[in-house]
Short mmCIF file of C-alpha atoms in Angstrom, two decimals:
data_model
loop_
_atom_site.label_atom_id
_atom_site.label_comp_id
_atom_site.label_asym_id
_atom_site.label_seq_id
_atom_site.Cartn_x
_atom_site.Cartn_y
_atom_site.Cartn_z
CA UNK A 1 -1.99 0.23 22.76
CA UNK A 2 0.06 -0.57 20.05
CA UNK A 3 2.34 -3.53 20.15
CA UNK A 4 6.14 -1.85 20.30
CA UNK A 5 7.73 -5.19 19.39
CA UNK A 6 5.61 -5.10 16.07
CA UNK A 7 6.39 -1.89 15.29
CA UNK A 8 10.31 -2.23 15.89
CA UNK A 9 10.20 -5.67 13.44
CA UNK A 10 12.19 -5.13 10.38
CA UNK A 11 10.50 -8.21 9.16
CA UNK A 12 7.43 -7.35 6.45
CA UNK A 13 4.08 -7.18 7.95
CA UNK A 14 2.52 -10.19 5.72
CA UNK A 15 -1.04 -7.95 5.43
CA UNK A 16 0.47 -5.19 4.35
CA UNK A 17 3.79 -6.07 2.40
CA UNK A 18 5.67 -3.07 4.43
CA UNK A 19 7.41 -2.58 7.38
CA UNK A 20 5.73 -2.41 10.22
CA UNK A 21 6.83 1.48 10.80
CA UNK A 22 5.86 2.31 7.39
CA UNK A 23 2.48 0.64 8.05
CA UNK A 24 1.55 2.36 10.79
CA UNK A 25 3.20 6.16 9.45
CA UNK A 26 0.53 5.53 6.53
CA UNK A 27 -2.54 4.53 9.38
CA UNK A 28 -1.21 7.68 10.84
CA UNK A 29 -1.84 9.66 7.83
CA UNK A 30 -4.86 8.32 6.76
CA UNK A 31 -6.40 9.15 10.36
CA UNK A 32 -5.35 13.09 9.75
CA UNK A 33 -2.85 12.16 12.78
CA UNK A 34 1.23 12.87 12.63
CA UNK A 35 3.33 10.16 11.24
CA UNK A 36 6.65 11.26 12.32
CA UNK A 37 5.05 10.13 16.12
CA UNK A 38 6.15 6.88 14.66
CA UNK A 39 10.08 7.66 14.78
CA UNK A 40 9.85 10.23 17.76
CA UNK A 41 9.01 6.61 19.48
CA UNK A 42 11.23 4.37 18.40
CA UNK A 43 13.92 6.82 18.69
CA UNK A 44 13.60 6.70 22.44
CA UNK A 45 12.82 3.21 22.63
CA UNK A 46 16.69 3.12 21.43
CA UNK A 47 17.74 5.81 23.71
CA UNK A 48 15.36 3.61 26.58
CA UNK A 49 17.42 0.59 25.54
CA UNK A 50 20.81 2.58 25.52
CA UNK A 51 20.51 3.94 29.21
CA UNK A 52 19.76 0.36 30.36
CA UNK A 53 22.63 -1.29 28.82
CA UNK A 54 24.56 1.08 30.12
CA UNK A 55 23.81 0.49 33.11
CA UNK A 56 23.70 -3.08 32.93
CA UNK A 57 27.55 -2.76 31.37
CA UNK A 58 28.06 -0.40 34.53
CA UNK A 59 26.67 -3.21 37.19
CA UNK A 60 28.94 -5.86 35.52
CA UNK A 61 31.94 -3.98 36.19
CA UNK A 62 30.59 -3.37 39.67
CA UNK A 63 30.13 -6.84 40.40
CA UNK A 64 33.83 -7.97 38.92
CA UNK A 65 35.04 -4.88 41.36
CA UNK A 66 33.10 -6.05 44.22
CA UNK A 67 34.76 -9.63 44.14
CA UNK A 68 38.11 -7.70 43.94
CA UNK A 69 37.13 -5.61 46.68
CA UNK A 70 36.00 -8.98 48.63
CA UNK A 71 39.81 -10.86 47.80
CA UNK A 72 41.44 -7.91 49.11
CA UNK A 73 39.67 -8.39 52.25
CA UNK A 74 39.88 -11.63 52.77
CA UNK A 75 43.85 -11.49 51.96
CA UNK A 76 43.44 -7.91 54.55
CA UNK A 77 44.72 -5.81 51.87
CA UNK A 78 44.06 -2.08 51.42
CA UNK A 79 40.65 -1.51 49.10
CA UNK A 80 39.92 1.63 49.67
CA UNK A 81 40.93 2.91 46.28
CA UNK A 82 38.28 0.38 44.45
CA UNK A 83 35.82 1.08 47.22
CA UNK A 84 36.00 4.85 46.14
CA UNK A 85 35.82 3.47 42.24
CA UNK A 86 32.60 1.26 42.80
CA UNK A 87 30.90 4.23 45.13
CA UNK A 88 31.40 6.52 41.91
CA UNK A 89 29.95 3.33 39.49
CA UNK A 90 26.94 2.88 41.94
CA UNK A 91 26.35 6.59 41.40
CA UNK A 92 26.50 6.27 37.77
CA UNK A 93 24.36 3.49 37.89
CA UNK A 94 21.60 4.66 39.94
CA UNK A 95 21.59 7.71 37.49
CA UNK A 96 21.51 6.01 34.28
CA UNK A 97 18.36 3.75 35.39
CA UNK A 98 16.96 6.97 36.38
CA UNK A 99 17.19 8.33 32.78
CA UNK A 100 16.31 4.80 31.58
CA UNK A 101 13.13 4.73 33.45
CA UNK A 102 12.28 8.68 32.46
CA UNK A 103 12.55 7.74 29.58
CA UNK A 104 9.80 4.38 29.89
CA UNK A 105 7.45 6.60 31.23
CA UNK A 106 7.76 8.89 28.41
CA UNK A 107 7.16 6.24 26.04
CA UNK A 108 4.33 4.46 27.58
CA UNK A 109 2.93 8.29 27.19
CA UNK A 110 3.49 8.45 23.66
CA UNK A 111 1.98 4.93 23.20
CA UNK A 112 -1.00 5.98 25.15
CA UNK A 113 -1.98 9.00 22.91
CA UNK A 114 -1.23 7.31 19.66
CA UNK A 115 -4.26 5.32 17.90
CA UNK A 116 -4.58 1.53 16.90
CA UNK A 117 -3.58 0.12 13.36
CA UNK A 118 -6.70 0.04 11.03
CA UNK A 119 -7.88 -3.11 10.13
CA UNK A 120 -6.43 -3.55 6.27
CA UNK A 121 -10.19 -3.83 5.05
CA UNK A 122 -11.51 -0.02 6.49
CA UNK A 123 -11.93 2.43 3.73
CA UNK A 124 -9.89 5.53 3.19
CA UNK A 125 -11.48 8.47 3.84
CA UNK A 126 -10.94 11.68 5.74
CA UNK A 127 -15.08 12.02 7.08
CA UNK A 128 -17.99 10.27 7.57
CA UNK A 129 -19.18 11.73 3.94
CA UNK A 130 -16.23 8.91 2.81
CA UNK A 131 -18.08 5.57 5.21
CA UNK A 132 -19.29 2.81 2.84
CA UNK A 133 -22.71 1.80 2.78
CA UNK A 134 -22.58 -1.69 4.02
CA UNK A 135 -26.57 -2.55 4.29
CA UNK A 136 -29.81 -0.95 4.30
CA UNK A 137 -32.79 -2.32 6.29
CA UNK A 138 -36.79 -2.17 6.32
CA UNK A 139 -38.64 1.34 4.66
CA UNK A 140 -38.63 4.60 5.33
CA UNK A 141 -42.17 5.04 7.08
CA UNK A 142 -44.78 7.69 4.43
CA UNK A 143 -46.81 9.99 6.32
CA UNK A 144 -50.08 12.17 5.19
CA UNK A 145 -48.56 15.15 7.14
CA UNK A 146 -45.51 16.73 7.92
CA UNK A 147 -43.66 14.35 10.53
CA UNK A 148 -42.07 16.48 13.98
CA UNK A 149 -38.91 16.03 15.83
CA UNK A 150 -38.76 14.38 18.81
CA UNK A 151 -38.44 17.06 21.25
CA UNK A 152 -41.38 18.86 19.81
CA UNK A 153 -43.21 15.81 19.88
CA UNK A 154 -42.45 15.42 23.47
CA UNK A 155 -43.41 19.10 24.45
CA UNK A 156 -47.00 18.76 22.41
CA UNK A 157 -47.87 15.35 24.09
CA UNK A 158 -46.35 16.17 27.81
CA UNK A 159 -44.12 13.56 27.65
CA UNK A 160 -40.53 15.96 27.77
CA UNK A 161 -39.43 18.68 29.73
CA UNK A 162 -36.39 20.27 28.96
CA UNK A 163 -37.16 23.92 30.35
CA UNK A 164 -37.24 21.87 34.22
CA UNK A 165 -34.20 20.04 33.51
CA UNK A 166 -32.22 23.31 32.85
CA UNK A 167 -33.90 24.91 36.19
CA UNK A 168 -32.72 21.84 37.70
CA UNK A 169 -29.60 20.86 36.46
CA UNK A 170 -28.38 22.95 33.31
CA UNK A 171 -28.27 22.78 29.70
CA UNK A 172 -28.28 19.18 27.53
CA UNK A 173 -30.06 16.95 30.31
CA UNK A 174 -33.99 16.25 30.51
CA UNK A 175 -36.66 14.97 32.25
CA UNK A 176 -38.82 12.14 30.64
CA UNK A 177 -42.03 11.72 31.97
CA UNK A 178 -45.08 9.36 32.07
CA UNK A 179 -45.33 7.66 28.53
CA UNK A 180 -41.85 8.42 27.90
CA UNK A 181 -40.26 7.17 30.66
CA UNK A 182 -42.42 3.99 30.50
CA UNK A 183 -41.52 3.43 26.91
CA UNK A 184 -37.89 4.12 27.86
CA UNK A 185 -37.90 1.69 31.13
CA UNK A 186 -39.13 -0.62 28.38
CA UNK A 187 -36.75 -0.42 25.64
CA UNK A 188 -34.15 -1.19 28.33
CA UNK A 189 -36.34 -4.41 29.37
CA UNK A 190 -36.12 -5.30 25.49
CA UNK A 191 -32.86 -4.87 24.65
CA UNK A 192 -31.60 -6.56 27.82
CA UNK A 193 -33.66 -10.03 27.60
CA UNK A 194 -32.87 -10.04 23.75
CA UNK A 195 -29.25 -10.07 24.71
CA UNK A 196 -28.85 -12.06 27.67
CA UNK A 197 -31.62 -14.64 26.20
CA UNK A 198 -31.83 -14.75 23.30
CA UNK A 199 -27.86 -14.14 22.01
CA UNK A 200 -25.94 -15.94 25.10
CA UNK A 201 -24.91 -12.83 27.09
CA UNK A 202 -24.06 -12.03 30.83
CA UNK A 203 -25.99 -9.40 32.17
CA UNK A 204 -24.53 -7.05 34.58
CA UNK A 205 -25.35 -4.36 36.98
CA UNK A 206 -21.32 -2.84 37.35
CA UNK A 207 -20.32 0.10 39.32
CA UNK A 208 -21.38 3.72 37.75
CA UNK A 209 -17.76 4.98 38.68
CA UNK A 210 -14.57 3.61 37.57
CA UNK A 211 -11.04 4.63 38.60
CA UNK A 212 -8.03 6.00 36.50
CA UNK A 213 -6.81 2.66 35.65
CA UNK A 214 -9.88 1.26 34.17
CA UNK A 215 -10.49 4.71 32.18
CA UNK A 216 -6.88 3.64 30.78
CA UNK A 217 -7.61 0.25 30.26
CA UNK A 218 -10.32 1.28 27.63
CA UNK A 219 -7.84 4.13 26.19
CA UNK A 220 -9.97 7.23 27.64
CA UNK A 221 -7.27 8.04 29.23
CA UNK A 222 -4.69 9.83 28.95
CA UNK A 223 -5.99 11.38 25.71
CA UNK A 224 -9.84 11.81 26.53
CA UNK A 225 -9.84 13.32 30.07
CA UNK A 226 -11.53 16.31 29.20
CA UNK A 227 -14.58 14.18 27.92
CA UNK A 228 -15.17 12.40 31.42
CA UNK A 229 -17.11 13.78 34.42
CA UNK A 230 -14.54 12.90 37.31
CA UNK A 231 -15.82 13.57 41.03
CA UNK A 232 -13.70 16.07 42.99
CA UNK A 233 -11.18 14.72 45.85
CA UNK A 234 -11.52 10.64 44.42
CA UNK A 235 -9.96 8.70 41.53
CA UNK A 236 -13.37 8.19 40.38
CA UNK A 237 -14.80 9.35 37.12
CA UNK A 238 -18.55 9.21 36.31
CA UNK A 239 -18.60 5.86 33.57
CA UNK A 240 -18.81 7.49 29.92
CA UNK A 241 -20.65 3.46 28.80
CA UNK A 242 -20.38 0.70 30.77
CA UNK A 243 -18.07 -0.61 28.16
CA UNK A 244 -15.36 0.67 30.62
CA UNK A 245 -16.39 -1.43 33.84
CA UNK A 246 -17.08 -4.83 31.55
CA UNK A 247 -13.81 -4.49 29.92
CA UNK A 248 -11.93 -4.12 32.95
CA UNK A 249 -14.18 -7.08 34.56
CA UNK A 250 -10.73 -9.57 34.20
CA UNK A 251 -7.89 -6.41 33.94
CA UNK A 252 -4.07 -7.92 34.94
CA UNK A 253 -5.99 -11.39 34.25
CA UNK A 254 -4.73 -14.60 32.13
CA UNK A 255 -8.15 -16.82 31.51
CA UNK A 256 -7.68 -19.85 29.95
CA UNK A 257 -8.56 -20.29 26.05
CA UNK A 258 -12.03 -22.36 27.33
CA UNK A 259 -13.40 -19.35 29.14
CA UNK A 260 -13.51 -17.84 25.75
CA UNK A 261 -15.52 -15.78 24.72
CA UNK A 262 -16.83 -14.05 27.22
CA UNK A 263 -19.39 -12.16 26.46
CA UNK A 264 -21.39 -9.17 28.70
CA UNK A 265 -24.10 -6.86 28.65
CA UNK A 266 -25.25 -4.22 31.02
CA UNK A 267 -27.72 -1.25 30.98
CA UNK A 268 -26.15 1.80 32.32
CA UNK A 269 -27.01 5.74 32.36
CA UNK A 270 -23.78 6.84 30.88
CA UNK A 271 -22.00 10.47 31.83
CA UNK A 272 -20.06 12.98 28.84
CA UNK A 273 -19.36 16.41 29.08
CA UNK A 274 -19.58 16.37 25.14
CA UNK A 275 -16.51 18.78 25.20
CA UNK A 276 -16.03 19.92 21.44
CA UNK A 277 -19.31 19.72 20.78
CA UNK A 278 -20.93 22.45 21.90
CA UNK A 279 -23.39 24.27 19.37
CA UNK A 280 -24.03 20.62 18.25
CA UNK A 281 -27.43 19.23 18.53
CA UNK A 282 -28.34 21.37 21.26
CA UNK A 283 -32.58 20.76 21.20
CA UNK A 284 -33.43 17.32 22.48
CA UNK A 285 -32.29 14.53 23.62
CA UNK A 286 -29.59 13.75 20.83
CA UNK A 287 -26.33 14.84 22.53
CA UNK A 288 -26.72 14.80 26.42
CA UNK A 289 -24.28 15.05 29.07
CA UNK A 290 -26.52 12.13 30.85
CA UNK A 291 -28.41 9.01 28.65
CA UNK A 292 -28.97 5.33 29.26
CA UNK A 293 -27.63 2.35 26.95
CA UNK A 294 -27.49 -1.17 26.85
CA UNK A 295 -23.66 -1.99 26.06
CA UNK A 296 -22.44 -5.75 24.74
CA UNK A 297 -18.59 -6.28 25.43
CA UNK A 298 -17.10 -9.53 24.05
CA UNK A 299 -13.40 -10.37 25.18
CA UNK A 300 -12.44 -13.69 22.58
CA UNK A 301 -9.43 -15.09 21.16
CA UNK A 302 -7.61 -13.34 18.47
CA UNK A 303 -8.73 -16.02 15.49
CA UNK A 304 -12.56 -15.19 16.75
CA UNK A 305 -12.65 -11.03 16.81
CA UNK A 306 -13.34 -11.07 13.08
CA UNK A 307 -16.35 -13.14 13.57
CA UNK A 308 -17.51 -12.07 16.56
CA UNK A 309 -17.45 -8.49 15.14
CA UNK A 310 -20.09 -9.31 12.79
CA UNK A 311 -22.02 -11.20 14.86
CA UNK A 312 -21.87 -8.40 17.36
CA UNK A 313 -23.18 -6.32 14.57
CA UNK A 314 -26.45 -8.57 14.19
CA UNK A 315 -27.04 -8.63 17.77
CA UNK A 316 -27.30 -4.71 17.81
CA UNK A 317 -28.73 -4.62 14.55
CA UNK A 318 -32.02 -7.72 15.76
CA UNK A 319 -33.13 -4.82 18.20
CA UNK A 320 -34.04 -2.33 15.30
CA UNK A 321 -35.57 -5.33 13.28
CA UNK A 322 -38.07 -5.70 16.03
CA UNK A 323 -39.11 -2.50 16.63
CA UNK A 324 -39.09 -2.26 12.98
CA UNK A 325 -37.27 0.88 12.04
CA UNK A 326 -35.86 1.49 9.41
CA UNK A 327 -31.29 1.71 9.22
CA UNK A 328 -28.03 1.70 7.38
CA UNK A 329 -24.85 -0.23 8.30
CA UNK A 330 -21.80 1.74 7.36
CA UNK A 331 -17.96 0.77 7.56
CA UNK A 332 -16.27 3.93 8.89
CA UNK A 333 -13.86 5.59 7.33
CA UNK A 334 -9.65 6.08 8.81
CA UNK A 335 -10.86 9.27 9.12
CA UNK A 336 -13.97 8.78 11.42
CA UNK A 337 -13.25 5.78 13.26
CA UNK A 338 -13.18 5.79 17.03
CA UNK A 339 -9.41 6.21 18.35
CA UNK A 340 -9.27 2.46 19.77
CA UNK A 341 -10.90 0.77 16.86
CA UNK A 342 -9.38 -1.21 14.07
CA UNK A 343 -12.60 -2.02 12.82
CA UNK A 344 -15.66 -0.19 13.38
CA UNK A 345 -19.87 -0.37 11.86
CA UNK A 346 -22.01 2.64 12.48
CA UNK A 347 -26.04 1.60 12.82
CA UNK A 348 -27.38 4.88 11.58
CA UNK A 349 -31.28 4.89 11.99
CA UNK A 350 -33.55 7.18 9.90
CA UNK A 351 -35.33 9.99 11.79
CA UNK A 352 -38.02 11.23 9.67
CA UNK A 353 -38.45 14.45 11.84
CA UNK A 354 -34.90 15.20 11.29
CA UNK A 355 -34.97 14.18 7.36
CA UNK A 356 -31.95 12.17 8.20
CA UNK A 357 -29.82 9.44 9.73
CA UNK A 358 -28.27 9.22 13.30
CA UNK A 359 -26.35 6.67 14.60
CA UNK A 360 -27.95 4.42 17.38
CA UNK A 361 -24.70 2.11 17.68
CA UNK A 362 -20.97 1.70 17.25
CA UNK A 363 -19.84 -2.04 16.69
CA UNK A 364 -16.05 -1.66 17.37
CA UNK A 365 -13.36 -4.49 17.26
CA UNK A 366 -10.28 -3.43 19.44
CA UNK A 367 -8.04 -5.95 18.23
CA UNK A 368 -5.75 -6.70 21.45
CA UNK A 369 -5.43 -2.39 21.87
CA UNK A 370 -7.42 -2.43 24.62
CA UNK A 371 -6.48 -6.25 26.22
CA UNK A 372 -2.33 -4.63 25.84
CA UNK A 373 -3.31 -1.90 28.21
CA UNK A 374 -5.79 -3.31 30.62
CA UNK A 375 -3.60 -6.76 30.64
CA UNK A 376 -6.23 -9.19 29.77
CA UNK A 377 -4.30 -12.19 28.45
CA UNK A 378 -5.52 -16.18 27.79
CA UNK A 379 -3.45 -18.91 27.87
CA UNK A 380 -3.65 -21.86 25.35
CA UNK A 381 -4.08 -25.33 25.51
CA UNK A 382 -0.22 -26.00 24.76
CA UNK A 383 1.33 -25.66 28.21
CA UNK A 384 4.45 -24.72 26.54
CA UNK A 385 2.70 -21.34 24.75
CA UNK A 386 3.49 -17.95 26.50
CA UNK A 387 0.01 -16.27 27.17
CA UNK A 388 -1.38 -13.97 24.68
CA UNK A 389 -3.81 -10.95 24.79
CA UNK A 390 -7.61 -11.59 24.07
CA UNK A 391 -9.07 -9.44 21.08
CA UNK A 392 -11.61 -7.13 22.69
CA UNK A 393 -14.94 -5.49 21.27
CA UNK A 394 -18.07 -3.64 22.18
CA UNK A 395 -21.07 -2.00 20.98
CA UNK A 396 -24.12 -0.53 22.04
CA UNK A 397 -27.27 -2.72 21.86
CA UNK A 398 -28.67 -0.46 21.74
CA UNK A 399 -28.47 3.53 22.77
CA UNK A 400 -31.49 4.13 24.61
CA UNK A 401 -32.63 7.24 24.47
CA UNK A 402 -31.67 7.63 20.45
CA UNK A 403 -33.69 4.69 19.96
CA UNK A 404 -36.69 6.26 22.00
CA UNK A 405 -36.07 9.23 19.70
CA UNK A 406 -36.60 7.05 16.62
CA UNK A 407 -39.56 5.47 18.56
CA UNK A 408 -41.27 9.03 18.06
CA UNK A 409 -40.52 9.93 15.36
CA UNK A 410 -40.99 7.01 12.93
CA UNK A 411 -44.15 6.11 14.95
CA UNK A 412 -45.65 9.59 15.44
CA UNK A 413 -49.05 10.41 14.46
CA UNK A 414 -50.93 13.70 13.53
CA UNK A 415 -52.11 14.71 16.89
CA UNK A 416 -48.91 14.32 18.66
CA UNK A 417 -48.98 10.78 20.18
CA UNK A 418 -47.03 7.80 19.76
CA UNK A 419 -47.98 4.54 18.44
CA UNK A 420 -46.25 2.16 20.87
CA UNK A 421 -44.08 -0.97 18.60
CA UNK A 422 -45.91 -4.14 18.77
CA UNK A 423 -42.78 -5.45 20.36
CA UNK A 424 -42.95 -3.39 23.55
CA UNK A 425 -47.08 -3.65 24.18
CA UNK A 426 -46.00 -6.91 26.74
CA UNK A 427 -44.06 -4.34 28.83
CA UNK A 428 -46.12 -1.68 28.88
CA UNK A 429 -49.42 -3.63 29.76
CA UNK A 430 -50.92 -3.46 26.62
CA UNK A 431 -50.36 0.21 26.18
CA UNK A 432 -51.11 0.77 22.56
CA UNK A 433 -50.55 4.73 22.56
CA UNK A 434 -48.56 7.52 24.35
#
């Protein structure tokens, strides 16, 4: 959530060089998203502040009749005439901090919907035709024949079944079966003792359902509800990433600046309806309403978040390196970046079956949008220093099933099998091929 007090400063924004409302009209713009949202808010942030005063004006004059009302008493002189006056105050009162707190709740709306400031760094752009190439890593793999996609693949070796999956469930989920659900369980093994090994973080097994107030915490709610899976009769929604539950881990929590960072990983199947997206990448396993991923979640101080976001970025990136496929690192674009990020690196690996690049992770640094809505807060070392809100970030380390997809088809071979990475052959026994 955006900071109201920043954007109601008249003092320049020392990034920028503007005012903080003209700053954020122009992020507005450049993310294809209203700018006059900007003045529809502080405009009743004023009215907000009007009501109360009001009101608070009203109670003083209450309070200076009530002591009139109390020396007429005590001195057993008639009051009812000021009684009837302070009766008639209390109503006007009690109806002005009604307005007044109409009018909060409408505003924390309007800051729930709107996005978070763009770092100054992200490139202008309207799509992701206009992200900037950051890096490029490892060679395309050459083949003697004409390489498959990964759901073909999958049919010819036995190892997908999509036609079941609709019988059992419906469209976009599948089942994986004997070589690749080995090679998935061991991806998951991978990426999980990398992280929690091998780059200092906490692994987690967190609930699979969150409520309302964790989905807000993250900012998928209000504005994303039609993307979650929520179960019928409960404030429970099926988790879209475990990003969600290890946000929320220290929600409405002040840690002290020591505990920082804290940093957490967890593998997770993760639920979307993929609303919007239908007629998208419908074959496969590219876009399903069910797929597993290993998430990393760092919640840091403010002065860190820049450098933890590129670290963060090599962490996600060191699981690629070892299974030796070939990626890109771009910096999105205003125009394609997530709605919570200020900051946010695509890993896009190449899929020779598809003659292209997908992504296989989001590296996102929240700023303190997400800690200003879930409450997570640290307090200094200086005793006298009010608490502050802990930068937040998270990526996925990587997504599972897009990285098995890469598996096949940057390691396919000519009859249809899989070469199994060198990497995974401990976890698998030895197993050489699928």
């Amino acid at each position: 959530m955006i900071d109201l007090k920043w954007l109601e400063s008249d003092k320049l924004d020392e990034k920028w060089g503007m005012l903080p409302r003209e700053v954020y009209k122009q992020n507005l713009s450049h993310r294809g998203a209203d700018p006059s949202a900007v003045d529809k808010i502080l405009e009743m942030n004023e009215a907000r502040k009007k009501k109360v005063f009001e009101a608070d004006t009203q109670k003083a004059e209450l309070n200076a009749i009530s002591k009139q009302v109390a020396e007429l008493k005590k001195n057993k002189q008639d009051a009812s005439d000021i009684i009837s006056k302070t009766q008639e105050i209390s109503k006007a009162v009690k109806a002005l901090m009604q307005e007044a707190d109409e009018l909060d709740q409408k505003l924390k709306y309007e800051l729930s919907i709107i996005p978070n400031q763009c770092a100054k760094e992200v490139p202008v752009g309207k799509s992701e035709e206009d992200n900037q190439l950051v890096k490029e890593w490892g060679a395309k793999p050459e083949f003697a024949f004409k390489p498959l996609e990964h759901y073909v693949l999958g049919e010819k070796n036995g190892t997908m079944d999509f036609t079941k999956a609709g019988q059992v469930t419906g469209a976009r989920f599948a089942f994986l079966k004997g070589g690749a659900a080995k090679l998935e369980r061991a991806l998951i093994q991978l990426m999980l003792d990398t992280h929690a090994t091998e780059h200092g973080y906490e692994e987690f097994v967190p609930p699979f359902m969150v409520n309302s107030d964790s989905l807000y915490g993250t900012s998928n709610l209000p504005k994303f509800k039609e993307d979650l899976f929520k179960l019928e009769g409960f404030d429970y929604f099926l988790i879209p990433t475990a990003e969600v539950p290890l946000t929320n881990y220290h929600r409405e929590e002040i840690l002290d600046e020591a505990q920082l960072p804290k940093l957490f990983t967890a593998y997770t199947p993760c639920f979307r309806s993929e609303a919007g997206s239908y007629g998208r990448d419908t074959k496969g396993l590219i876009r399903q309403h069910q797929f597993n991923k290993v998430e990393l979640v760092k919640i840091c101080h403010p002065e860190e978040s820049e450098a933890q976001h590129e670290k963060l970025l090599s962490e996600a990136e060191s699981i690629l390196q070892k299974l030796e496929l070939h990626y890109q690192v771009v910096s999105l674009c205003t125009g394609d970046i997530s709605f919570g990020a200020q900051k946010c690196y695509d890993i896009n690996v190449w899929l020779p079956g598809q003659n292209a690049y997908r992504e296989i992770s989001s590296c996102s640094n929240f700023g303190s949008f997400q800690a200003r809505r879930a409450g997570i807060r640290f307090r200094s070392k200086d005793p006298k220093a009010k608490p502050q809100f802990c930068h937040t970030l998270n990526g996925s380390g990587l997504a599972v099933g897009r990285t098995l997809i890469a598996i096949y088809e940057n390691y396919q071979n000519e009859d249809g099998s899989i070469t199994v990475p060198k990497v995974l052959r401990p976890y698998l026994n030895g197993l050489e091929r699928i």
